[in-house]
XYZ file of N, CA, C and O in Angstrom:
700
model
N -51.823 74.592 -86.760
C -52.086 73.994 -85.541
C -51.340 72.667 -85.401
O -50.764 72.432 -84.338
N -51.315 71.886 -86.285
C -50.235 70.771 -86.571
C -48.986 70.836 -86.220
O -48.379 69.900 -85.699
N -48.456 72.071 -86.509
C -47.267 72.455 -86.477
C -46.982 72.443 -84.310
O -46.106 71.938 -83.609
N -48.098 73.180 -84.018
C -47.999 73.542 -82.431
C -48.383 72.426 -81.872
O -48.079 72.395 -80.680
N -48.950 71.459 -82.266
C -49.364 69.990 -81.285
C -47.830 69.483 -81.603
O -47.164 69.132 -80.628
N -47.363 69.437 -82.621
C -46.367 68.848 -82.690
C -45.119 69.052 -81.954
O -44.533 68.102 -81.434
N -44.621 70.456 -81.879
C -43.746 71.056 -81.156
C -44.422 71.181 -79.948
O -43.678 71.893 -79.273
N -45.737 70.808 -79.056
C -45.884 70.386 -78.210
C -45.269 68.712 -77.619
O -44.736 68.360 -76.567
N -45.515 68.250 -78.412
C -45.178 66.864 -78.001
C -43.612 66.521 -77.492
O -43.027 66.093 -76.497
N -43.244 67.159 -79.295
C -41.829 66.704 -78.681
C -41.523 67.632 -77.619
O -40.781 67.232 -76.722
N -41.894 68.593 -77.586
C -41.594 69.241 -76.339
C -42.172 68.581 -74.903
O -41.680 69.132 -73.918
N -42.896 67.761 -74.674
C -43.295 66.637 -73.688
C -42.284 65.838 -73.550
O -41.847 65.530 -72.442
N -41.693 65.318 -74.901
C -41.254 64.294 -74.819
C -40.029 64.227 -74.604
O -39.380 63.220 -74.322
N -39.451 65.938 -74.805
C -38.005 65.842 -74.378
C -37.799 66.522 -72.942
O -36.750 66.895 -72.418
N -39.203 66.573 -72.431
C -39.258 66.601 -70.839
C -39.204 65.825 -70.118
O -38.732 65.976 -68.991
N -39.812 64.466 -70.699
C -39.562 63.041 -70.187
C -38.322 62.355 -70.393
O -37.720 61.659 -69.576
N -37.969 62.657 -71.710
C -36.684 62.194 -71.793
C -35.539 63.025 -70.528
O -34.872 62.374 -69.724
N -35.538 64.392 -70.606
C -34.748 64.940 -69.713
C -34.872 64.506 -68.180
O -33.865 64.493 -67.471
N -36.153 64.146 -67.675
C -36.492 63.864 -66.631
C -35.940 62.061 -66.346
O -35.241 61.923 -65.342
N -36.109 61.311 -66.824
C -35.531 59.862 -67.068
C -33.736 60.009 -66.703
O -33.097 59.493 -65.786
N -33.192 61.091 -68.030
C -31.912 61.528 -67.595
C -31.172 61.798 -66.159
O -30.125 61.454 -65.610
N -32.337 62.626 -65.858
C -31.830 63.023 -64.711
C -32.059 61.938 -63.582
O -31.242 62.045 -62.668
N -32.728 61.200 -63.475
C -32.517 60.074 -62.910
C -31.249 59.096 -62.832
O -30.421 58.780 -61.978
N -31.553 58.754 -64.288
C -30.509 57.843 -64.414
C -29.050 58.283 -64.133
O -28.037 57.605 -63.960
N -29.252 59.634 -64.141
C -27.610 60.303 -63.896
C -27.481 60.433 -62.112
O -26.364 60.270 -61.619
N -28.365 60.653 -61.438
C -28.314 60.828 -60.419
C -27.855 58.949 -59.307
O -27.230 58.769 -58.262
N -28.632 57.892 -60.353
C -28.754 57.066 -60.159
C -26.836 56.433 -60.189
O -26.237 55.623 -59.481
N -26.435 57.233 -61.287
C -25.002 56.611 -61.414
C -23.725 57.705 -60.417
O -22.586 57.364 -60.099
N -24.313 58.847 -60.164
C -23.884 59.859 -59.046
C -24.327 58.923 -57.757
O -23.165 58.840 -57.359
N -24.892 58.329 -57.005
C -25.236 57.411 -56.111
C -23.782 56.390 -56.257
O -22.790 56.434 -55.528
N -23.963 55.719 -57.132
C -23.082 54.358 -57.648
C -21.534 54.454 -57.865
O -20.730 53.526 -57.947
N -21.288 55.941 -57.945
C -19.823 56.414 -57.719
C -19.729 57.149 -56.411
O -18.900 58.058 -56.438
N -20.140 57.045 -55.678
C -19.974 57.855 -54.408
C -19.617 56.792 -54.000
O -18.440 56.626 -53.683
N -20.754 55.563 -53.879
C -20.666 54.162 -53.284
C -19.025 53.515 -53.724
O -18.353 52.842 -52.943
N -18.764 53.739 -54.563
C -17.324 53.183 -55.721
C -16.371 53.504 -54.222
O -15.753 52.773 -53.449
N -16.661 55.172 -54.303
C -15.388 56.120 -53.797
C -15.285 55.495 -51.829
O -14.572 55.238 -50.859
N -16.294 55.554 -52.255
C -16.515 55.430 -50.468
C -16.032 54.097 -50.008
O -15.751 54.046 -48.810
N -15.882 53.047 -50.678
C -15.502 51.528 -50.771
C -14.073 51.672 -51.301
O -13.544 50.594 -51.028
N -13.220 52.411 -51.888
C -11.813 52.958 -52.343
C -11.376 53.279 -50.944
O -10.537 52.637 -50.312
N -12.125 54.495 -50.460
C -11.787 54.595 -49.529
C -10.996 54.124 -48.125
O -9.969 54.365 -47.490
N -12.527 53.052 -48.079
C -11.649 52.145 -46.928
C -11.246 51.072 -47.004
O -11.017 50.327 -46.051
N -11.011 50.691 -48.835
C -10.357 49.595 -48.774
C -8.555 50.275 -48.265
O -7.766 49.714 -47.505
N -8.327 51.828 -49.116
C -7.366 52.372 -49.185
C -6.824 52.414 -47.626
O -5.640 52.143 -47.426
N -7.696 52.755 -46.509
C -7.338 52.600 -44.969
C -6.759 51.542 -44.505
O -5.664 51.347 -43.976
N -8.195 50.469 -44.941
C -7.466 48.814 -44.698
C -5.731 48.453 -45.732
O -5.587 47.232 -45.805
N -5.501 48.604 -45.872
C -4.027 48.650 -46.739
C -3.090 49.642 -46.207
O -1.863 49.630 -46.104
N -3.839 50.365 -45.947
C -2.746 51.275 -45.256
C -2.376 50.697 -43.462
O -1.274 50.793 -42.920
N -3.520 50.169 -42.892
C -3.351 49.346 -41.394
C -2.427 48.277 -41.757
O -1.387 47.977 -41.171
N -2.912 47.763 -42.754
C -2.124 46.406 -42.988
C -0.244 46.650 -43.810
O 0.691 45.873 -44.003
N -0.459 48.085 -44.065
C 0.944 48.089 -44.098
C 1.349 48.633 -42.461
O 2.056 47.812 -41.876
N 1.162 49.322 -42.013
C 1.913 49.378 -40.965
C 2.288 47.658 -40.051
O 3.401 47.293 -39.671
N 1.393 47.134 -39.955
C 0.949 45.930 -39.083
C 2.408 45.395 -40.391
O 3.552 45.837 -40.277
N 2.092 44.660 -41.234
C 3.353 44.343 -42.129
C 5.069 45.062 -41.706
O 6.100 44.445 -41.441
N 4.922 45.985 -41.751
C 6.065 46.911 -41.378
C 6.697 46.125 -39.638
O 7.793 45.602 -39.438
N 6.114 46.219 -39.133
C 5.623 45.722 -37.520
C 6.723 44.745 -37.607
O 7.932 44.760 -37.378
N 5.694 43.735 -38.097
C 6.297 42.024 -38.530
C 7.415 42.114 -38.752
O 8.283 41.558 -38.080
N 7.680 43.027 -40.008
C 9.229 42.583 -40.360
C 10.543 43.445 -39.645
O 11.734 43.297 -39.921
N 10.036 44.248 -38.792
C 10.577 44.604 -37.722
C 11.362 43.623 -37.053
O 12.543 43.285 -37.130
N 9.914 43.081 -36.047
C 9.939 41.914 -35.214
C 11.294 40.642 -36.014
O 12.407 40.350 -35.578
N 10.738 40.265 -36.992
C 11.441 39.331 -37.586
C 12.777 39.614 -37.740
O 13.611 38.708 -37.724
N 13.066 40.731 -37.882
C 14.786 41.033 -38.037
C 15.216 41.203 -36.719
O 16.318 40.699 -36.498
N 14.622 41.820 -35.679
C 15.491 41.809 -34.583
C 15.319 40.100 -34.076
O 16.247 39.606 -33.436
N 14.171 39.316 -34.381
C 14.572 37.630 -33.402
C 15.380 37.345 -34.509
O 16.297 36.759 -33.933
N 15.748 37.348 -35.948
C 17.038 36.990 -36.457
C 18.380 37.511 -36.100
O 19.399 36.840 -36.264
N 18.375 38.521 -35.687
C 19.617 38.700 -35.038
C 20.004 38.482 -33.357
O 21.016 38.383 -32.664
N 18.548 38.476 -33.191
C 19.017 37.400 -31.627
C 19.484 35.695 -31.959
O 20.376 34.990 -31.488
N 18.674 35.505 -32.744
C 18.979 33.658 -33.285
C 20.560 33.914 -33.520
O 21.310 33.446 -32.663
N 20.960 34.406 -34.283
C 22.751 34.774 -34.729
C 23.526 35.120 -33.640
O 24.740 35.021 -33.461
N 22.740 35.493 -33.021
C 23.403 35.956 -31.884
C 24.094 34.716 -30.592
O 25.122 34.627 -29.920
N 22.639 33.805 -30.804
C 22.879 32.681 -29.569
C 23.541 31.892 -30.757
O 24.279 31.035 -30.271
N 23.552 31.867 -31.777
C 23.839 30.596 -32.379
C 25.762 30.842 -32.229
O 26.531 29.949 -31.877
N 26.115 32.075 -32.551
C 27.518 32.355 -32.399
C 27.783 31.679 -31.047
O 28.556 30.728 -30.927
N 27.070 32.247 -30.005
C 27.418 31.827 -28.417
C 27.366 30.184 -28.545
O 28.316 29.523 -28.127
N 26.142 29.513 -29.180
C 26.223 28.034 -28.448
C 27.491 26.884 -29.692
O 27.570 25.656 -29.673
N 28.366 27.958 -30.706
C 29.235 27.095 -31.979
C 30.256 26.874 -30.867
O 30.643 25.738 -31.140
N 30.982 27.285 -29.701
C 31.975 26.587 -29.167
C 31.528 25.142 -28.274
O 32.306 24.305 -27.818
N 29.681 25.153 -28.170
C 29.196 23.851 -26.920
C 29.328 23.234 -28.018
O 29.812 22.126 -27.787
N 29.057 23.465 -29.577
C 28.593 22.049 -30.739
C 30.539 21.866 -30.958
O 30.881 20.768 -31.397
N 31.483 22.710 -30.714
C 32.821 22.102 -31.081
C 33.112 21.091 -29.803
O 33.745 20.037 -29.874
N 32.607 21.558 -28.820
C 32.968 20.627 -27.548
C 31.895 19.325 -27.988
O 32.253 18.202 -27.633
N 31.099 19.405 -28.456
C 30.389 18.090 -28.799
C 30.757 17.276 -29.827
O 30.625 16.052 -29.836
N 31.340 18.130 -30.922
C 32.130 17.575 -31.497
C 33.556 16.922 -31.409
O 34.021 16.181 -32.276
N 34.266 17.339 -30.104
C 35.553 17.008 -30.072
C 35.026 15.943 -29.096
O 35.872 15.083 -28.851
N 33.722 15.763 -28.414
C 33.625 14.500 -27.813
C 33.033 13.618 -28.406
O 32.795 12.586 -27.778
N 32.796 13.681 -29.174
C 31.841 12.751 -30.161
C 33.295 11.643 -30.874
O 33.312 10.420 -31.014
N 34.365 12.664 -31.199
C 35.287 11.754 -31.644
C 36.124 11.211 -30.697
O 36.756 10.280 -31.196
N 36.511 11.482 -29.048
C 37.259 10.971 -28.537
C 36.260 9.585 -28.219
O 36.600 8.415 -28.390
N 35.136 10.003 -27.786
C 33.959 8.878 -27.756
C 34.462 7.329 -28.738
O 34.580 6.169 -28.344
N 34.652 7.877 -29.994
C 34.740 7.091 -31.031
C 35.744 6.354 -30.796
O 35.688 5.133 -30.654
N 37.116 7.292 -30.712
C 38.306 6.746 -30.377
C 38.182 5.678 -29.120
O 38.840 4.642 -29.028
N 37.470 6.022 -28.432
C 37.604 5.586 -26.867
C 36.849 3.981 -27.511
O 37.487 2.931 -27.441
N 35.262 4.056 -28.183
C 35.139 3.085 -28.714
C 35.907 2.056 -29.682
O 35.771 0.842 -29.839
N 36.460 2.663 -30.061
C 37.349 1.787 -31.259
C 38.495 1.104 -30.565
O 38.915 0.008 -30.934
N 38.982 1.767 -29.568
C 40.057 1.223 -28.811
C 39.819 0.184 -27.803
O 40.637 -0.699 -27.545
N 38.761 0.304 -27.284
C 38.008 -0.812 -26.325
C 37.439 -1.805 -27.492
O 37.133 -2.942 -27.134
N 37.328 -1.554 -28.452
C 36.956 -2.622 -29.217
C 38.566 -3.615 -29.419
O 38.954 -4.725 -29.055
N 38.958 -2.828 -29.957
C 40.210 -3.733 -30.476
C 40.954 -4.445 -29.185
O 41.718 -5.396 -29.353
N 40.694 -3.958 -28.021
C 41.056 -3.946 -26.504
C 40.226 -5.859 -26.593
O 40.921 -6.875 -26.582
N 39.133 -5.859 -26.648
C 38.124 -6.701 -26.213
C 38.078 -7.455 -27.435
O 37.453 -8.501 -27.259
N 38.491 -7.321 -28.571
C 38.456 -8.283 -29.684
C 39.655 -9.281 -29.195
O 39.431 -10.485 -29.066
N 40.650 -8.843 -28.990
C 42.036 -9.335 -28.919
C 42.163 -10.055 -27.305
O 43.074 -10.876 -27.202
N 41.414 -9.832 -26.193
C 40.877 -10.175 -25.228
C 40.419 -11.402 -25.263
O 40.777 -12.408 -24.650
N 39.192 -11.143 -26.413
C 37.943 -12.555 -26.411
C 38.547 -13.649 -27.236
O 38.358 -14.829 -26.943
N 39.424 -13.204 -28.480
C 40.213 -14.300 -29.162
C 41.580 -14.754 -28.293
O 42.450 -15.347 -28.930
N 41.751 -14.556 -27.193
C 43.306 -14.609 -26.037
C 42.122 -15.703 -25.196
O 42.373 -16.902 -25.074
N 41.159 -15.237 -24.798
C 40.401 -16.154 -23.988
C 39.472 -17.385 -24.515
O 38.933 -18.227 -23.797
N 39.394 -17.280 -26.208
C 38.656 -18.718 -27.172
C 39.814 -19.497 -27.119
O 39.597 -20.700 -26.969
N 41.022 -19.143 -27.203
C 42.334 -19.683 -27.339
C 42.841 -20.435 -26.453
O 43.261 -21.585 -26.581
N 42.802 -19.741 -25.491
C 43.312 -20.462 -23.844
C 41.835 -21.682 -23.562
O 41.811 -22.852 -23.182
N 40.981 -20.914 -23.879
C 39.882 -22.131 -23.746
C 39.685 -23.134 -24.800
O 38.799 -23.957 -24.574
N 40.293 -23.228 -25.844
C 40.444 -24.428 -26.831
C 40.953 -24.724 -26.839
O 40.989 -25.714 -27.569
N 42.203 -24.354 -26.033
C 43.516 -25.030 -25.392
C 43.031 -26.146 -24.135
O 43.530 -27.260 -23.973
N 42.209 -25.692 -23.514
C 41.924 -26.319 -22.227
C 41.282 -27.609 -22.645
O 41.775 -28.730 -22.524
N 40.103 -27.296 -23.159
C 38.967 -28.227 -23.861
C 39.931 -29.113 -24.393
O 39.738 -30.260 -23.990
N 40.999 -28.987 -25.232
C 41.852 -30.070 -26.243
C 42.682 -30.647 -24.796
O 42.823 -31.869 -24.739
N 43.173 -29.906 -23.758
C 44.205 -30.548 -22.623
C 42.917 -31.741 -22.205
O 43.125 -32.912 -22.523
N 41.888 -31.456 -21.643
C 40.407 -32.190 -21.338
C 40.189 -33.381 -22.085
O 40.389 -34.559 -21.789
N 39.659 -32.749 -23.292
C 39.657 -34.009 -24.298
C 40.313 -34.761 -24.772
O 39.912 -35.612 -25.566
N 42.121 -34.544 -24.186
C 43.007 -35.560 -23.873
C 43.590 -36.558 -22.693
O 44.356 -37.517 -22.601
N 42.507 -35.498 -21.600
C 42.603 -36.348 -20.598
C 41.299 -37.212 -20.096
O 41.023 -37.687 -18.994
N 40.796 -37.218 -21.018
C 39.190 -38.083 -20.404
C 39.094 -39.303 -21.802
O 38.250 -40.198 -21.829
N 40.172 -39.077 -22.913
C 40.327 -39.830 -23.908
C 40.540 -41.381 -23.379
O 39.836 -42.389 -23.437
N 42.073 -41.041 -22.741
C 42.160 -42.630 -22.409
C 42.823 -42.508 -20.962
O 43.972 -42.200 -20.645
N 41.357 -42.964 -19.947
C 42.345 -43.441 -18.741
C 42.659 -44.793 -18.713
O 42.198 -45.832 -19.185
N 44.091 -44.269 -17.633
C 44.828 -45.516 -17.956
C 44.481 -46.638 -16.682
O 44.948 -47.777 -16.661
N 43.285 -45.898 -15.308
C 42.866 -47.230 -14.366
C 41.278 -47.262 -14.598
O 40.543 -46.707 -15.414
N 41.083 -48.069 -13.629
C 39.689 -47.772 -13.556
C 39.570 -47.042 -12.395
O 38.376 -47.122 -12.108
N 40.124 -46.384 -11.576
C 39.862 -45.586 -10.515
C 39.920 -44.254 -10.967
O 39.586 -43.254 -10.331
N 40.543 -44.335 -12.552
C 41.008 -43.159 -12.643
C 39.485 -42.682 -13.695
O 38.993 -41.567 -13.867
N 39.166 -43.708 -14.112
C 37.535 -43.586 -14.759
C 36.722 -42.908 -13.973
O 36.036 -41.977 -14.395
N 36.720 -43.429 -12.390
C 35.601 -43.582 -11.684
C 35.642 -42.065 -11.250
O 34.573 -41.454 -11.245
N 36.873 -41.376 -10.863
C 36.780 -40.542 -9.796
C 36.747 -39.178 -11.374
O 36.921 -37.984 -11.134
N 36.469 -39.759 -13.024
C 36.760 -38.666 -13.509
C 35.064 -38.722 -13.874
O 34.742 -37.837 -14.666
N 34.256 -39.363 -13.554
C 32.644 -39.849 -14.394
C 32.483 -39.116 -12.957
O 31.798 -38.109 -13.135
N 32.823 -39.237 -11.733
C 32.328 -38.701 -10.280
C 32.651 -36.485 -10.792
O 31.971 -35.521 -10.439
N 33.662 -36.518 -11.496
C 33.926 -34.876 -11.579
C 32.707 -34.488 -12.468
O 32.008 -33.475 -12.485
N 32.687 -35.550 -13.146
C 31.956 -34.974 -14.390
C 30.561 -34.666 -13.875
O 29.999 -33.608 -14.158
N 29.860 -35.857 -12.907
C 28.652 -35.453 -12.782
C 28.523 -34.251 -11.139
O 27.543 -33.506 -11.110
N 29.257 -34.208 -10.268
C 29.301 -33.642 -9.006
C 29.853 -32.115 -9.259
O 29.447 -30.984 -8.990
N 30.956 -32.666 -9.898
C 31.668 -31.160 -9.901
C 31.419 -30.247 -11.275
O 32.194 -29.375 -11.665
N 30.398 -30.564 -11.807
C 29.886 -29.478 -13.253
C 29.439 -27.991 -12.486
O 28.767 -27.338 -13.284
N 29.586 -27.396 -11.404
C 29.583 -26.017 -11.156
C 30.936 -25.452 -11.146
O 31.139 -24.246 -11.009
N 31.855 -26.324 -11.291
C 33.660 -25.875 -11.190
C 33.965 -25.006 -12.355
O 34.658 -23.994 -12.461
N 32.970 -25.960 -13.537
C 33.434 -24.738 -14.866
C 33.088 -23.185 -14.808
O 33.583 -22.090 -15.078
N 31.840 -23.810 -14.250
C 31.105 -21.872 -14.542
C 31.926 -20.568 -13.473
O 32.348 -19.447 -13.759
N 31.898 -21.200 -12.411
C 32.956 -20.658 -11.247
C 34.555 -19.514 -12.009
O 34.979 -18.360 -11.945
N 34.951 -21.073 -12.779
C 35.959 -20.592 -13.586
C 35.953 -19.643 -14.816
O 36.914 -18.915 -15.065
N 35.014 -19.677 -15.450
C 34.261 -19.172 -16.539
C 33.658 -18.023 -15.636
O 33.641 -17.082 -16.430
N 33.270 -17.657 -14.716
C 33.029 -16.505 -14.033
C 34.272 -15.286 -13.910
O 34.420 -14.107 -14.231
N 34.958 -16.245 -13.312
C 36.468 -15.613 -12.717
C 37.133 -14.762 -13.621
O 37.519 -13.594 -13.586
N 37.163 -15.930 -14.662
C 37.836 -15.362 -16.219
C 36.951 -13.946 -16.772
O 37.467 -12.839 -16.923
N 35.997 -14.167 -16.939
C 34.989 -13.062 -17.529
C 35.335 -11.609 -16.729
O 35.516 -10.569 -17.363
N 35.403 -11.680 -15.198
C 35.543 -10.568 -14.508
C 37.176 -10.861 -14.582
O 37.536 -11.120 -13.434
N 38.023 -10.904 -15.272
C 39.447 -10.728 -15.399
C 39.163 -10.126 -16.582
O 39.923 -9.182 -16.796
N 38.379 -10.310 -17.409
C 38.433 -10.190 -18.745
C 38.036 -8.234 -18.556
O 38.671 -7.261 -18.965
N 36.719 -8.328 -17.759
C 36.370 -6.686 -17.308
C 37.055 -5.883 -16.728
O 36.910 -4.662 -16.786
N 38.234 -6.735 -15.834
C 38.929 -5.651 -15.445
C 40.057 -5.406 -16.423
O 40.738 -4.438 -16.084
N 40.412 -5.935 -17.419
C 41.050 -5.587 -18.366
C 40.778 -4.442 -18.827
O 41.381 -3.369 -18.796
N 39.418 -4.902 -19.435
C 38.747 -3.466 -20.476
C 38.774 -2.038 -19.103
O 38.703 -0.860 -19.455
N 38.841 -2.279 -18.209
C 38.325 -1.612 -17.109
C 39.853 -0.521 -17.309
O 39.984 0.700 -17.396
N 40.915 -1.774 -17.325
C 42.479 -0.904 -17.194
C 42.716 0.074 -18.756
O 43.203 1.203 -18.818
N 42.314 -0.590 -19.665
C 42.354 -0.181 -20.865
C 41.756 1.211 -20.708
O 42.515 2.180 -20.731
N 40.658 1.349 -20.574
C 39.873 2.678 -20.359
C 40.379 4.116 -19.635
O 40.377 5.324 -19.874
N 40.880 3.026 -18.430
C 41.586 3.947 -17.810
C 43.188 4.517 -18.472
O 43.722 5.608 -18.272
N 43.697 3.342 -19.315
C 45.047 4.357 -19.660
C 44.723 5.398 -20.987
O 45.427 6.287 -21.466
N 43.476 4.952 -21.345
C 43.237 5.399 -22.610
C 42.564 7.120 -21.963
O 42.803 8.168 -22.563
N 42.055 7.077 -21.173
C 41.659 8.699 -20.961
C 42.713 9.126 -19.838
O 42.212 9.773 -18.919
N 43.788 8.931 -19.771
C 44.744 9.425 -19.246
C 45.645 9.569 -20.364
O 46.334 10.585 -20.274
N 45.912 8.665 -21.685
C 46.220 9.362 -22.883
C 45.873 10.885 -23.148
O 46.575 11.895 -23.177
N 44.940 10.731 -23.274
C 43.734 11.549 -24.126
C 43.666 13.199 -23.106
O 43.439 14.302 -23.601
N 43.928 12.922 -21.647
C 44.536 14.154 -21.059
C 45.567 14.357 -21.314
O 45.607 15.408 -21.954
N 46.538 13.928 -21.179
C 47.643 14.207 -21.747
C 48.301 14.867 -22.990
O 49.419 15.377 -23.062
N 47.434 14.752 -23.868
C 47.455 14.706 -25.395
C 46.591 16.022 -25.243
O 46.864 16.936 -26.021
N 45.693 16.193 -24.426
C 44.852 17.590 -24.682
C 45.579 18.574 -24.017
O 45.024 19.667 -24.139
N 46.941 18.627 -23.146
C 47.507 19.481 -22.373
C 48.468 19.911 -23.753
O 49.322 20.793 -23.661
């Protein structure tokens, strides 16, 4: 009878055990479906996102070959900007040297004047000739600027002529 309680039991017990099994197996049959099913649509999402990717770099190659495209068209406006950028320069450099040589022609003639001046107010030789030069000095002090005006707009129409032969060069030279 020992013998049959016994081979009862374990026979219980490997009903429980089998029964637990089958749980736990069913439990991990659940947990791979869930796996597959999440594979799934991660596998969809990757697959949208390659097309959408694909898309992009579509897009991106045809506006790079439009960019190449205008950039060919706008390299003759940047040579014209470039060939004015240097006549510009030229044109500057030449009005400089124009107006350097100008302003030292006109310190010259005017330190010439100032020294003719400061030899004639050095020593007069009357006293009338005092009186009527102390009368210039204080009455007639708008005579300089007048003159000093005159000169300045001689001086502009210089640079004015300069300019002008200099881009009539510069056509010339481009024919």
């Amino acid at each position: 009878m020992l013998t049959q309680i016994s081979v009862a039991i374990i026979a219980l017990a490997f009903a429980v055990l089998v029964f637990f099994l089958i749980k736990t197996l069913k439990a991990a049959t659940q947990s791979l479906e869930k796996v597959t099913q999440t594979l799934q649509e991660v596998q969809k999402t990757v697959d949208e996102l390659t097309y959408e990717l694909k898309q992009t770099i579509r897009n991106t190659n045809d506006i790079t070959v439009d960019v190449q495209h205008k950039m060919k068209q706008i390299d003759p406006v940047m040579d014209t900007v470039k060939n004015l950028g240097e006549a510009l320069s030229e044109v500057t450099y030449a009005v400089k040297q124009v107006s350097s040589g100008m302003v030292s022609k006109f310190k010259q003639s005017r330190t010439e004047q100032k020294k003719e001046q400061h030899v004639r107010t050095e020593v007069p030789l009357t006293a009338s000739e005092r009186t009527f030069q102390s009368y210039d000095a204080v009455y007639n002090h708008d005579a300089e600027p007048a003159q000093e005006k005159s000169r300045s707009r001689n001086w502009l129409g210089y640079v004015d002529t300069a300019v002008g032969l200099w881009n009539s060069f510069r056509r010339q030279k481009a024919r």
